Rosetta silent file (secondary structure, phi, psi, omega in degrees, C-alpha in Angstrom):
SEQUENCE: XXXXXXXXXXXXXXXXXXXXXXXXXXXXXXXXXXXXXXXXXXXXXXXXXXXXXXXXXXXXXXXXXXXXXXXXXXXXXXXXXXXXXXXXXXXXXXXXXXXXXXXXXXXXXXXXXXXXXXXXXXXXXXXXXXXXXXXXXXXXXXXXXXXXXXXXXXXXXXXXXXXXXX
SCORE:     score description
SCORE:     0.000 S_00000001
   1 L     0.000  150.758 -166.769  125.757   80.010   56.760 S_00000001
   2 L  -102.254  135.868  165.210  121.948   79.792   56.422 S_00000001
   3 L   -65.488  -12.977  178.814  120.316   77.128   54.534 S_00000001
   4 L   -69.218  -20.002 -168.101  117.856   79.571   52.982 S_00000001
   5 L   -82.616  120.222 -178.010  120.449   81.059   50.759 S_00000001
   6 L   -56.610  122.037  167.855  120.293   79.075   47.282 S_00000001
   7 H   -56.758  -25.539 -175.999  123.571   76.920   47.046 S_00000001
   8 H   -75.560  -30.406  172.420  123.500   77.461   43.330 S_00000001
   9 H   -74.353  -37.906  169.199  123.913   81.101   43.743 S_00000001
  10 H   -47.907  -53.825  178.823  126.581   80.754   46.318 S_00000001
  11 H   -58.705  -55.777 -174.627  128.447   78.246   43.858 S_00000001
  12 H   -49.385  -40.165  176.199  128.020   80.735   41.080 S_00000001
  13 H   -68.473  -41.601  177.010  129.675   83.519   43.268 S_00000001
  14 H   -63.653  -58.630 -178.864  132.569   81.260   44.029 S_00000001
  15 H   -48.364  -47.018  178.103  133.021   80.183   40.313 S_00000001
  16 H   -64.220  -35.916  179.434  132.998   84.060   39.448 S_00000001
  17 H   -71.919  -40.475  167.773  135.534   84.784   42.063 S_00000001
  18 H   -57.980  -43.101 -177.746  137.850   81.795   40.618 S_00000001
  19 L   -74.341    0.746 -170.438  137.276   83.071   37.259 S_00000001
  20 L    52.138   47.364  173.988  138.316   86.609   38.373 S_00000001
  21 L  -116.078   67.610  179.055  134.964   87.971   37.114 S_00000001
  22 H   -80.400   -4.787  171.109  134.598   90.008   40.247 S_00000001
  23 H   -73.411  -36.980  177.259  132.178   92.506   38.958 S_00000001
  24 H   -83.122  -27.391  167.017  129.453   89.879   38.575 S_00000001
  25 H   -66.137  -31.028 -173.727  130.238   88.170   41.937 S_00000001
  26 H   -66.941  -58.602 -174.710  130.092   91.793   43.508 S_00000001
  27 H   -60.829  -29.626  171.762  126.619   92.186   41.855 S_00000001
  28 H   -82.125  -11.473  176.666  125.233   88.886   42.915 S_00000001
  29 H   -81.923  -39.360  173.104  126.372   89.502   46.399 S_00000001
  30 H   -47.338  -46.251  164.007  124.521   92.722   46.321 S_00000001
  31 H   -54.664  -37.268 -178.300  121.442   90.879   45.415 S_00000001
  32 H   -84.584  -40.825  164.655  121.809   88.437   48.181 S_00000001
  33 H   -43.286  -52.539  174.893  122.463   91.237   50.555 S_00000001
  34 H   -59.332  -41.991  175.444  119.296   92.809   49.636 S_00000001
  35 H   -71.615  -46.582 -178.816  117.449   89.589   49.864 S_00000001
  36 L  -111.309   67.191 -177.949  119.104   88.023   53.089 S_00000001
  37 L   -68.085  -20.643  179.051  119.994   91.190   55.051 S_00000001
  38 L   -89.091    2.423  167.962  120.807   89.412   58.360 S_00000001
  39 L   -89.457   90.455 -173.294  123.533   87.253   56.655 S_00000001
  40 L   -60.042  -20.983 -173.390  126.390   89.236   57.773 S_00000001
  41 H   -73.375  -13.092  174.291  128.911   86.880   56.248 S_00000001
  42 H   -71.780  -34.488 -165.236  127.633   88.109   52.758 S_00000001
  43 H   -80.845  -35.077  177.791  128.783   91.435   53.759 S_00000001
  44 H   -64.108  -46.076 -177.614  132.350   90.235   54.721 S_00000001
  45 H   -55.600  -51.134 -173.482  132.474   88.437   51.254 S_00000001
  46 H   -76.641  -27.319  166.896  131.492   91.540   49.260 S_00000001
  47 H   -65.343  -34.264 -177.331  134.064   93.618   51.370 S_00000001
  48 H   -68.486  -44.324  178.735  136.969   91.155   50.328 S_00000001
  49 H   -49.332  -56.324 -176.624  135.745   91.691   46.545 S_00000001
  50 H   -60.337  -41.525  173.980  135.795   95.429   47.061 S_00000001
  51 H   -64.799  -41.033  174.384  139.314   95.331   48.625 S_00000001
  52 H   -58.295  -40.678  171.702  140.490   93.128   46.004 S_00000001
  53 L   -80.322   18.604 -175.665  139.235   95.567   43.384 S_00000001
  54 L    52.900   35.638  159.289  141.104   98.389   45.286 S_00000001
  55 L  -110.843   93.284 -173.657  138.333  100.104   46.888 S_00000001
  56 H   -65.622  -32.250 -170.274  139.349  100.191   50.425 S_00000001
  57 H   -69.181  -50.692 -179.230  136.473  102.772   51.503 S_00000001
  58 H   -57.447  -40.494  178.589  133.878  100.487   49.971 S_00000001
  59 H   -55.966  -52.071  174.732  135.413   97.425   51.639 S_00000001
  60 H   -54.083  -34.669  172.842  135.222   99.194   54.849 S_00000001
  61 H   -63.423  -28.481 -177.643  131.469   99.842   54.290 S_00000001
  62 H   -99.579   -6.056  178.802  130.774   96.140   54.024 S_00000001
  63 H  -103.187   -5.404 -171.692  133.497   95.107   56.782 S_00000001
  64 L   -70.466  -12.106 -176.624  131.907   97.543   59.194 S_00000001
  65 L  -109.674   -5.937  175.707  129.505   95.042   60.642 S_00000001
  66 L   -56.188  120.273  179.551  132.321   92.298   60.771 S_00000001
  67 L   -69.883  -59.360 -178.031  132.713   90.865   64.357 S_00000001
  68 L  -105.266  112.726 -174.581  136.320   89.806   64.092 S_00000001
  69 L  -106.602  149.901 -170.245  138.301   92.356   61.978 S_00000001
  70 L   -95.879 -171.200 -179.489  141.781   92.041   60.879 S_00000001
  71 H   -75.324  -30.334 -176.981  144.118   95.290   60.866 S_00000001
  72 H   -66.681  -42.553  168.215  143.267   95.747   57.022 S_00000001
  73 H   -50.104  -39.757 -173.850  139.624   95.703   57.964 S_00000001
  74 H   -78.223  -47.676  166.138  140.016   98.235   60.544 S_00000001
  75 H   -49.826  -33.144  174.182  141.984  100.557   58.341 S_00000001
  76 H   -89.882  -15.138  164.070  139.461  100.366   55.717 S_00000001
  77 H   -84.713  -18.794  174.506  136.586  100.915   57.999 S_00000001
  78 H   -63.827  -43.067  173.326  138.543  104.091   59.380 S_00000001
  79 H   -63.230  -29.804 -179.125  138.744  105.118   55.575 S_00000001
  80 H   -85.827  -24.221  179.115  135.086  104.675   55.127 S_00000001
  81 H   -76.874  -36.329 -175.556  134.128  106.751   58.292 S_00000001
  82 H   -82.727   -9.469  166.563  136.319  109.438   57.137 S_00000001
  83 H   -62.816  -41.551 -168.609  134.683  109.290   53.513 S_00000001
  84 L   -93.098   16.492  166.992  131.450  109.697   55.340 S_00000001
  85 L    68.461   23.237 -169.877  132.933  112.948   57.200 S_00000001
  86 L    37.153   55.447  172.402  132.793  110.786   60.628 S_00000001
  87 L  -122.306  120.223 -168.689  129.174  111.494   60.982 S_00000001
  88 H   -60.042  -30.300  173.211  127.494  108.579   62.511 S_00000001
  89 H   -57.178  -52.532  177.875  124.222  109.337   60.853 S_00000001
  90 H   -62.800  -31.954 -178.021  125.717  109.309   57.394 S_00000001
  91 H   -70.992  -61.635  178.763  127.678  106.159   58.222 S_00000001
  92 H   -47.495  -38.544  164.333  124.514  104.443   59.553 S_00000001
  93 H   -70.179  -41.576  177.882  122.765  105.214   56.299 S_00000001
  94 H   -74.552  -13.994  172.616  125.397  104.353   54.048 S_00000001
  95 L   -79.795  -10.080 -177.841  125.753  100.817   55.451 S_00000001
  96 L    34.774   61.396  164.185  122.035  100.280   54.333 S_00000001
  97 L   -88.188  108.769 -169.965  121.317   97.601   56.853 S_00000001
  98 L  -102.012   -0.222  177.058  117.707   96.596   56.518 S_00000001
  99 L   -82.979 -164.868  178.032  117.902   93.412   58.775 S_00000001
 100 L   -63.479  128.461 -171.674  117.083   92.583   62.238 S_00000001
 101 H   -83.109  -16.648  165.064  118.825   95.014   64.674 S_00000001
 102 H   -64.617  -20.875  171.863  118.983   91.952   67.366 S_00000001
 103 H   -64.198  -28.432 -173.746  121.805   90.589   64.842 S_00000001
 104 L   -99.046   -9.314 -167.478  123.853   93.557   65.750 S_00000001
 105 L   -64.992  -40.187 -170.975  123.366   93.833   69.492 S_00000001
 106 L   -98.744    9.062  179.579  126.192   91.389   70.465 S_00000001
 107 L   -69.713  -47.450 -169.948  128.608   92.553   67.419 S_00000001
 108 L  -104.905   17.030  177.891  130.331   95.149   69.381 S_00000001
 109 L   -65.587  -40.934 -164.137  130.571   93.838   72.888 S_00000001
 110 L   -90.423  -19.020 -167.015  134.024   92.158   72.618 S_00000001
 111 L   -99.619  149.967  164.738  135.664   95.096   70.588 S_00000001
 112 L   -76.185  121.952 -174.929  136.932   98.464   71.792 S_00000001
 113 L  -109.476  152.158  173.338  135.008  101.174   69.878 S_00000001
 114 L   -79.619  176.105  177.806  135.772  104.777   69.026 S_00000001
 115 H   -65.416  -46.000  176.311  133.007  107.411   69.737 S_00000001
 116 H   -59.154  -37.965  179.712  131.982  107.331   66.161 S_00000001
 117 H   -75.739  -20.967  176.438  131.545  103.810   66.027 S_00000001
 118 H   -69.781  -51.603  179.179  129.403  103.684   69.469 S_00000001
 119 H   -55.115  -35.771  171.689  127.247  106.280   67.943 S_00000001
 120 H   -62.139  -55.293 -173.207  126.814  104.290   64.682 S_00000001
 121 H   -60.844  -44.686 -169.306  126.087  101.029   66.703 S_00000001
 122 H   -66.588  -33.793 -176.467  123.489  102.963   68.761 S_00000001
 123 H   -64.822  -48.669 -175.720  121.871  104.394   65.487 S_00000001
 124 H   -61.348  -40.610 -169.311  121.716  100.959   63.933 S_00000001
 125 H   -84.710  -28.214  178.453  120.324   99.302   66.947 S_00000001
 126 L   -63.150  116.396 -179.825  117.774  102.104   67.800 S_00000001
 127 L   -77.879  113.878  178.769  114.517  101.112   66.912 S_00000001
 128 L   -74.997  107.958  167.149  112.560  104.273   65.620 S_00000001
 129 L   -97.360  130.343 -165.995  108.984  104.561   66.408 S_00000001
 130 L   -63.315  136.046  170.555  106.682  106.506   64.000 S_00000001
 131 L  -101.792  171.407  172.701  104.928  109.519   65.644 S_00000001
 132 H   -60.167  -35.524 -177.902  101.619  111.175   64.630 S_00000001
 133 H   -53.930  -57.378 -163.933  103.851  114.007   63.036 S_00000001
 134 H   -57.954  -36.985  175.698  105.494  111.365   60.854 S_00000001
 135 H   -74.405  -24.938 -178.156  102.107  110.161   59.583 S_00000001
 136 H   -59.775  -31.342 -178.295  101.034  113.465   58.932 S_00000001
 137 H   -73.939  -54.453  174.513  103.124  114.041   55.691 S_00000001
 138 H   -53.613  -33.860  175.659  101.615  111.116   53.840 S_00000001
 139 H   -65.721  -46.422  172.666   98.282  112.349   54.775 S_00000001
 140 H   -56.470  -41.231 -168.850   99.026  115.930   53.729 S_00000001
 141 H   -79.501  -37.829  164.830  100.267  114.602   50.251 S_00000001
 142 H   -63.913  -42.628  179.572   97.111  112.500   49.887 S_00000001
 143 H   -55.890  -46.741 -173.889   94.898  115.548   50.790 S_00000001
 144 H   -62.478  -55.662  177.128   96.694  117.675   48.194 S_00000001
 145 H   -58.405  -30.429 -170.596   96.113  115.080   45.350 S_00000001
 146 H   -84.873  -24.926  166.273   92.501  114.606   46.353 S_00000001
 147 H   -66.097  -47.768  176.032   92.191  118.526   46.111 S_00000001
 148 H   -65.714  -35.433  173.971   93.866  118.621   42.793 S_00000001
 149 H   -76.836  -26.827  172.052   91.797  116.003   41.470 S_00000001
 150 H   -66.620  -53.872  178.428   88.617  117.477   42.713 S_00000001
 151 H   -50.873  -37.479 -179.772   89.749  120.883   40.948 S_00000001
 152 H   -63.500  -46.525  179.492   90.491  119.104   37.853 S_00000001
 153 H   -61.079  -40.715 -176.114   87.071  117.407   37.806 S_00000001
 154 H   -71.418  -40.737 -177.926   85.232  120.820   38.592 S_00000001
 155 H   -66.084  -36.658 -172.155   87.376  122.466   35.852 S_00000001
 156 H   -83.782  -27.152  172.078   86.460  119.790   33.144 S_00000001
 157 H   -69.584  -44.573 -176.557   82.748  120.121   34.242 S_00000001
 158 H   -60.763  -52.699 -177.154   82.757  123.880   34.085 S_00000001
 159 H   -57.815  -48.850 -175.103   84.495  123.726   30.571 S_00000001
 160 H   -65.275  -51.919  179.704   81.853  121.027   29.191 S_00000001
 161 H   -55.602  -47.521  179.524   78.878  123.401   30.483 S_00000001
 162 H   -58.709  -43.680  168.784   80.563  126.388   28.948 S_00000001
 163 H   -63.632  -44.771 -169.896   80.997  124.797   25.548 S_00000001
 164 H  -100.439    3.889  164.391   77.570  123.258   25.198 S_00000001
 165 L   -89.234   -3.324  179.670   75.639  126.311   26.679 S_00000001
 166 L   -79.311    0.000    0.000   76.828  128.547   23.807 S_00000001
């Protein structure tokens, strides 16, 4: 556990779980995962909640990055893969891991992986480098907006001159 996560929030999550207020605990954990994406233990805790709520596919989504999986976790991860059509790209996107890929590099070394899991791990660890073609899309959008703005200004100026020249 990392010291940067507020203890107060973790305590509230534990209290919510004890009071069987799993919806609130789930929402708090989603917020923490978004804020602290490298803290993989939060994903495990969220997976536990989803499994308790009887959503094994969602539990599998959050247990997917767990290093030491139980049989139940493996089954849930397989259900999650099936729900994503066993497509590594869809699985990687559904995991929504926004943290540092270095945290994932040692994750799968000790475990035997299926071909789908290997491809997902490669996709999560692969660092995408932006090309000049990727930069072309925002530039094209900005150029289009500039042309649109220019046309609007010319149109307003033309209407202004047309009204007052009569």
